[in-house]
Short mmCIF file of C-alpha atoms in Angstrom, two decimals:
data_model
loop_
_atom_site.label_atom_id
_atom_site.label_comp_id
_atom_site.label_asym_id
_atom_site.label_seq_id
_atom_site.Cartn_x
_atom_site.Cartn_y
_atom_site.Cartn_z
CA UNK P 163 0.00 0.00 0.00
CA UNK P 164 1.37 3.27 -1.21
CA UNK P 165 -0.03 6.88 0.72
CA UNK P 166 -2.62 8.24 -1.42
CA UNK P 167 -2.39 11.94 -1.75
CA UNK P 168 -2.61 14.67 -4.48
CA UNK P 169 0.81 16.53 -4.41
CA UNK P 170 0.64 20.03 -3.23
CA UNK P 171 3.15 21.65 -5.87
CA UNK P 172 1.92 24.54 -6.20
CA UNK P 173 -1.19 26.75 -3.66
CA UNK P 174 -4.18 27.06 -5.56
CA UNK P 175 -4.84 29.99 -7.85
CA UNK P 176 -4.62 33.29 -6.11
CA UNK P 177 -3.14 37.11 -5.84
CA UNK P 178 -0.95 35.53 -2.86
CA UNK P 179 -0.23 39.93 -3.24
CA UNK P 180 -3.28 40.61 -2.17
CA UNK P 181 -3.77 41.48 1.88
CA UNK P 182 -7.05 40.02 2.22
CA UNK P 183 -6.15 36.94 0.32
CA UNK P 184 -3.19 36.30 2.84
CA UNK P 185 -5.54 36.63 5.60
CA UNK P 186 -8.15 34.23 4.33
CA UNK P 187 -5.28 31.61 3.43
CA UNK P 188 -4.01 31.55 7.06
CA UNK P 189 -7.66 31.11 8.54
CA UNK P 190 -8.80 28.25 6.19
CA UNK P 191 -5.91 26.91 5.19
CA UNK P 192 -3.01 27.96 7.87
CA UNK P 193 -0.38 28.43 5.06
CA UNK P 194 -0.27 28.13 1.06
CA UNK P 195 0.93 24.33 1.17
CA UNK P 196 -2.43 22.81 2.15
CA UNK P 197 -5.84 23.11 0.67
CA UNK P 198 -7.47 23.51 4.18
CA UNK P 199 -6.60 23.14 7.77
CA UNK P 200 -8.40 19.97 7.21
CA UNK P 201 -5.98 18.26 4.83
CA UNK P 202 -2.73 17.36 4.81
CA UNK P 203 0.04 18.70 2.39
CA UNK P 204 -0.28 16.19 -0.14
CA UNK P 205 -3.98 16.93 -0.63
CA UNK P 206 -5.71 13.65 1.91
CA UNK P 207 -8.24 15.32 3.73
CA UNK P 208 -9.11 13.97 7.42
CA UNK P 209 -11.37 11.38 7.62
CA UNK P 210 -15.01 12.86 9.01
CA UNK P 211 -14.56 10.58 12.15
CA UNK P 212 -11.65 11.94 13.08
CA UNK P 213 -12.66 15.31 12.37
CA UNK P 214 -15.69 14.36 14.99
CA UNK P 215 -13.29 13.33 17.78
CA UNK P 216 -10.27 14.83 16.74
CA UNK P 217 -10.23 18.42 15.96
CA UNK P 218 -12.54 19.59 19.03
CA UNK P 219 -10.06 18.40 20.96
CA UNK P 220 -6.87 19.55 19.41
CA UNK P 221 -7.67 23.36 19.07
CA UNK P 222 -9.01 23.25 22.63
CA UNK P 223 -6.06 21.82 24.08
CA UNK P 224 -4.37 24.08 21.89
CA UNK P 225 -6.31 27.14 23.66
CA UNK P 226 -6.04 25.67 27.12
CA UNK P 227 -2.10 24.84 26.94
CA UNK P 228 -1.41 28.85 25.78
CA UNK P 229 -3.37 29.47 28.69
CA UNK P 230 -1.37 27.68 31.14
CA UNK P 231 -2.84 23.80 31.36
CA UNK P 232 -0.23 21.43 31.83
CA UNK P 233 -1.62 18.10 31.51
CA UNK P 234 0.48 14.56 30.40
CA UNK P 235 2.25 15.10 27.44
CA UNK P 236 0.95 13.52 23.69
CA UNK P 237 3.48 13.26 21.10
CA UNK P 238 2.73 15.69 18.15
CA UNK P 239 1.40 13.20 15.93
CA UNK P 240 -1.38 12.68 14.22
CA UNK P 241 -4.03 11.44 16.58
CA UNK P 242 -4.48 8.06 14.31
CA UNK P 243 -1.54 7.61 15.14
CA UNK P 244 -1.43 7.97 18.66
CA UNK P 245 -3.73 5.55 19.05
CA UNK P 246 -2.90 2.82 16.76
CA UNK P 247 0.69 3.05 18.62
CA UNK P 248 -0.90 2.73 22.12
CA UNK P 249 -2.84 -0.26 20.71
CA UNK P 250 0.05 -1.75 19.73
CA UNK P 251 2.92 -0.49 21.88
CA UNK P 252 3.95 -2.58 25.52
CA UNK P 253 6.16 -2.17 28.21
CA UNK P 254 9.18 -4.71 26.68
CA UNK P 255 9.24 -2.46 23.56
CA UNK P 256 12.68 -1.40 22.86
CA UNK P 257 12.44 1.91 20.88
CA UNK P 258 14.82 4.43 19.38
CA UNK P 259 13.68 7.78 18.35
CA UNK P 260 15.31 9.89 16.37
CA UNK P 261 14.22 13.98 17.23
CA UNK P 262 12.91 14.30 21.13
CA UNK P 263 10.20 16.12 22.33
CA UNK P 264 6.72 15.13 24.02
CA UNK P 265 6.94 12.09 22.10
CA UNK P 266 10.00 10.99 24.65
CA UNK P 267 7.79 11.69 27.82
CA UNK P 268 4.73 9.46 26.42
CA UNK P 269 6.95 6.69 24.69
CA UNK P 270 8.84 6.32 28.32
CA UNK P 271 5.56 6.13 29.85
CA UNK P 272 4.43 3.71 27.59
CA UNK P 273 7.88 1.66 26.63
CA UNK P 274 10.30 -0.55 28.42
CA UNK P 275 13.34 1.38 27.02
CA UNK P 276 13.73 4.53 24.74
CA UNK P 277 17.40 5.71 23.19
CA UNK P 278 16.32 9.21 21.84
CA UNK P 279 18.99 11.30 19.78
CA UNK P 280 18.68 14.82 19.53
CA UNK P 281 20.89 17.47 17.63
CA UNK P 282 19.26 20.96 19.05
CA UNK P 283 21.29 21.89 22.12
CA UNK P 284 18.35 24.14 23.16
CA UNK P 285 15.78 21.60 22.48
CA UNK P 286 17.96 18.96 24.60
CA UNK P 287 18.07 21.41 27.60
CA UNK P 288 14.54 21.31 27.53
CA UNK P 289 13.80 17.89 27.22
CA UNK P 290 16.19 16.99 30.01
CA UNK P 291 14.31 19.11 32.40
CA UNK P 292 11.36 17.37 31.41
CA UNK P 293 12.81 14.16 31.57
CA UNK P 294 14.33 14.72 34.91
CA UNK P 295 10.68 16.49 36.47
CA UNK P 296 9.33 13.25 35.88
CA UNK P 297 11.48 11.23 37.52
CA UNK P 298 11.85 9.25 33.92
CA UNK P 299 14.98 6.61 34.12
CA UNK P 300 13.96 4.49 31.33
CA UNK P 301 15.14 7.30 28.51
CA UNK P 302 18.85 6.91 27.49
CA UNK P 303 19.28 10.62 25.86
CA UNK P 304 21.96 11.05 23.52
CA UNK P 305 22.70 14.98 22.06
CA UNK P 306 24.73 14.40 19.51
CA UNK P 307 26.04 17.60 17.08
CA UNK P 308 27.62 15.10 14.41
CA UNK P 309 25.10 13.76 11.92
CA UNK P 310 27.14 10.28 11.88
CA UNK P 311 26.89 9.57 15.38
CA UNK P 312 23.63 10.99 15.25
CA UNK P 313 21.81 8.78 12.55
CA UNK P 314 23.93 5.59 13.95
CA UNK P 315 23.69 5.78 17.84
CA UNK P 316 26.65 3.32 19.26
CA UNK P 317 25.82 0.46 21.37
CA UNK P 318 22.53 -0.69 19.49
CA UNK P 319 23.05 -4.60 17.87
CA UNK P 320 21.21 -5.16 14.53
CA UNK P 321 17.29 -6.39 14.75
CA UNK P 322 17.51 -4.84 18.64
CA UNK P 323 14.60 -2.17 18.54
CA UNK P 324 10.74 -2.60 18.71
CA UNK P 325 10.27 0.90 17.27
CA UNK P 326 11.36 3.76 15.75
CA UNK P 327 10.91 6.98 15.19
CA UNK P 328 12.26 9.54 12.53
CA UNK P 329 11.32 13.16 13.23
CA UNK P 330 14.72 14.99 13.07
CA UNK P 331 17.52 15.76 10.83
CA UNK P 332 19.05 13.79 8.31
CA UNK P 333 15.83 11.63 8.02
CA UNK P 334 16.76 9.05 4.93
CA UNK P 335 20.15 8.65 7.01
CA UNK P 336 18.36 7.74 10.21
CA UNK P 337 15.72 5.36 8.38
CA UNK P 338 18.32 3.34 6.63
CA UNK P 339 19.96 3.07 10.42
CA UNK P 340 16.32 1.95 11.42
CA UNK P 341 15.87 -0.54 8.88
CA UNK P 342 18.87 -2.52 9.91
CA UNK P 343 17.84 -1.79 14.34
CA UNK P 344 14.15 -2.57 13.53
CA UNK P 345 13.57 -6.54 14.69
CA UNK P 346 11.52 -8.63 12.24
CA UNK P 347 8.04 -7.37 13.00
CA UNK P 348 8.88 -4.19 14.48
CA UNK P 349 7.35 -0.91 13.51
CA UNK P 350 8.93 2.10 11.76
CA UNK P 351 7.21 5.88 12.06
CA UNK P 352 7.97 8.78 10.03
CA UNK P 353 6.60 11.69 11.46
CA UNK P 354 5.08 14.76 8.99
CA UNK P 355 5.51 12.53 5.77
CA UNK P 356 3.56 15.03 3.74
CA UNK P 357 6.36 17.82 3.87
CA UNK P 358 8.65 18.75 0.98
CA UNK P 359 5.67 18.92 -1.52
CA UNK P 360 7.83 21.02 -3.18
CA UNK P 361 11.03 19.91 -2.95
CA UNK P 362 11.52 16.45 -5.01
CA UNK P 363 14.80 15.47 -3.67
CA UNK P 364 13.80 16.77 -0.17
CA UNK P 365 15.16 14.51 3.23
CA UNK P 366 11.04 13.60 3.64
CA UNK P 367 10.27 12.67 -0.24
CA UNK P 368 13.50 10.53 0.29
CA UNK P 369 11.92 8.48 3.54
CA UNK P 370 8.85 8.50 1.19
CA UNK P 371 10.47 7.04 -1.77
CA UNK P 372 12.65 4.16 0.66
CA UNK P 373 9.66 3.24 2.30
CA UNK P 374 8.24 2.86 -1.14
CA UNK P 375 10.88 0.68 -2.12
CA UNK P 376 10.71 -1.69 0.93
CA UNK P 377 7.19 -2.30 0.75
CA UNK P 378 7.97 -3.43 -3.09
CA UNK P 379 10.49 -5.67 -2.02
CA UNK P 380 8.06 -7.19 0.32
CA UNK P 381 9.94 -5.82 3.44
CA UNK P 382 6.88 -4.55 5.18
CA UNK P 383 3.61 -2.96 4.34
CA UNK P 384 2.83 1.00 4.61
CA UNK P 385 -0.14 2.73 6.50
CA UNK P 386 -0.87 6.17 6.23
CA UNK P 387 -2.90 8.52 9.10
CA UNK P 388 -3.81 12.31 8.47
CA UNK P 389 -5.20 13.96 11.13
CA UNK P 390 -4.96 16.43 13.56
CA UNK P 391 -2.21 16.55 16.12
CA UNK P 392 -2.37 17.68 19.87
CA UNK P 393 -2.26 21.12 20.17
CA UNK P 394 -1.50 21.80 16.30
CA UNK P 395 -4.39 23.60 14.35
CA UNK P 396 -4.64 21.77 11.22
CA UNK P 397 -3.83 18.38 9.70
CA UNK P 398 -0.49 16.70 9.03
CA UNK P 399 0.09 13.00 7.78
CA UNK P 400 2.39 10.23 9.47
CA UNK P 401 3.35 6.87 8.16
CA UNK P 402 3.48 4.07 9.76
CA UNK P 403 5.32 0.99 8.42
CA UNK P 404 5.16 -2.22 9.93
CA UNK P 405 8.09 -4.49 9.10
CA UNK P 406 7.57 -7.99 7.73
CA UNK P 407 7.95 -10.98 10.01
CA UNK P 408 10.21 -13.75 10.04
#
């Protein structure tokens, strides 16, 4: 299965010039790469369930957090997402996940072990205060500067991880890493797989094109979620490929 979608090369026709046409862009459509808040940037609009439970919920946890609530933290995927992980995900996984964030918190929560590599010195900073709030010690956090010991953490033996998750830099570098970690049966996630619309030989069309390519070769088979994501006012798409057994 391949992820349907029309490719947004190009904003629909309009004075992009014109004031008032800016405006109305960023309320229905939040930016000139998506036809509508409600779709993703390769054209897949959300599914009308998901609209039903989903987007209530994100823009008022999206009001509520700039407001002050603190409440667990949800990675920022889509919500189809979420939940087909936490129906899948158990407490021997083994997961590494490459860019750290909320997702780090919930996966800990939710995981036996998480390795989570992160490039953004800033970004790390805060993430370690979150991790160490929580009293998490099932997170081995790795900041690494160097996009080789990034995208091939040390330590981790072949067919070793339960999960991963690419959401960071050099993203076709981290998921061939991920297709030699991932066990037999293990899942693969590539966050915001509708980005670089416009950019063919773009990191994300690369992960696209791989993941392509692996579920021809009969590696694994592809599933694709748009969808709102907590506390993020329109939809994005994530991909979900679940690697072939033994």
């Amino acid at each position: 299965m391949t992820c349907p979608g029309i490719p947004a090369n190009a904003p629909p026709n309009a004075d992009i010039s014109d004031p008032m046409t800016n405006i109305l862009t960023r309320i229905i459509s939040g930016g000139p790469e998506r036809h509508t808040r409600l779709h993703d940037e390769k054209g897949n609009l959300t599914a009308p369930i998901d609209m039903l439970r989903d987007v209530p919920c994100a823009l008022l946890r999206t009001i509520a957090e700039k407001l002050g609530y603190k409440g667990n933290a949800l990675p920022w995927w889509p919500a189809p997402v979420i939940r087909t992980v936490a129906g899948l995900i158990n407490r021997d996984w083994q997961v590494l996940e490459y860019g750290s964030g909320r997702s780090t918190l919930w996966l800990a929560r939710h995981a036996g072990h998480v390795t989570a590599m992160e490039d953004h010195p800033e970004w790390y900073s805060r993430v370690t205060s979150g991790i160490l709030s929580g009293n998490i010690t099932n997170v081995d956090y790795r900041f690494a500067a160097d996009m080789d010991r990034y995208s091939k953490p040390d330590g981790l033996p072949a067919a070793s991880i339960d999960f991963a998750i690419i959401d960071g830099s050099v993203r076709s570098r981290c998921l061939q890493t991920a297709f030699d970690l991932v066990k037999p049966g293990g899942l693969i996630y590539l966050d915001d797989s509708d980005k670089d619309m416009t950019i063919p030989d773009g990191d994300t069309r690369k992960c696209d094109a791989m993941l392509k390519a692996a579920e021809s070769e009969g590696k694994g088979k592809i599933r694709c979620f748009t969808g709102f994501a907590p506390q993020q006012a329109f939809a994005k798409q994530g991909t979900l490929f679940f690697v072939s057994g033994n």
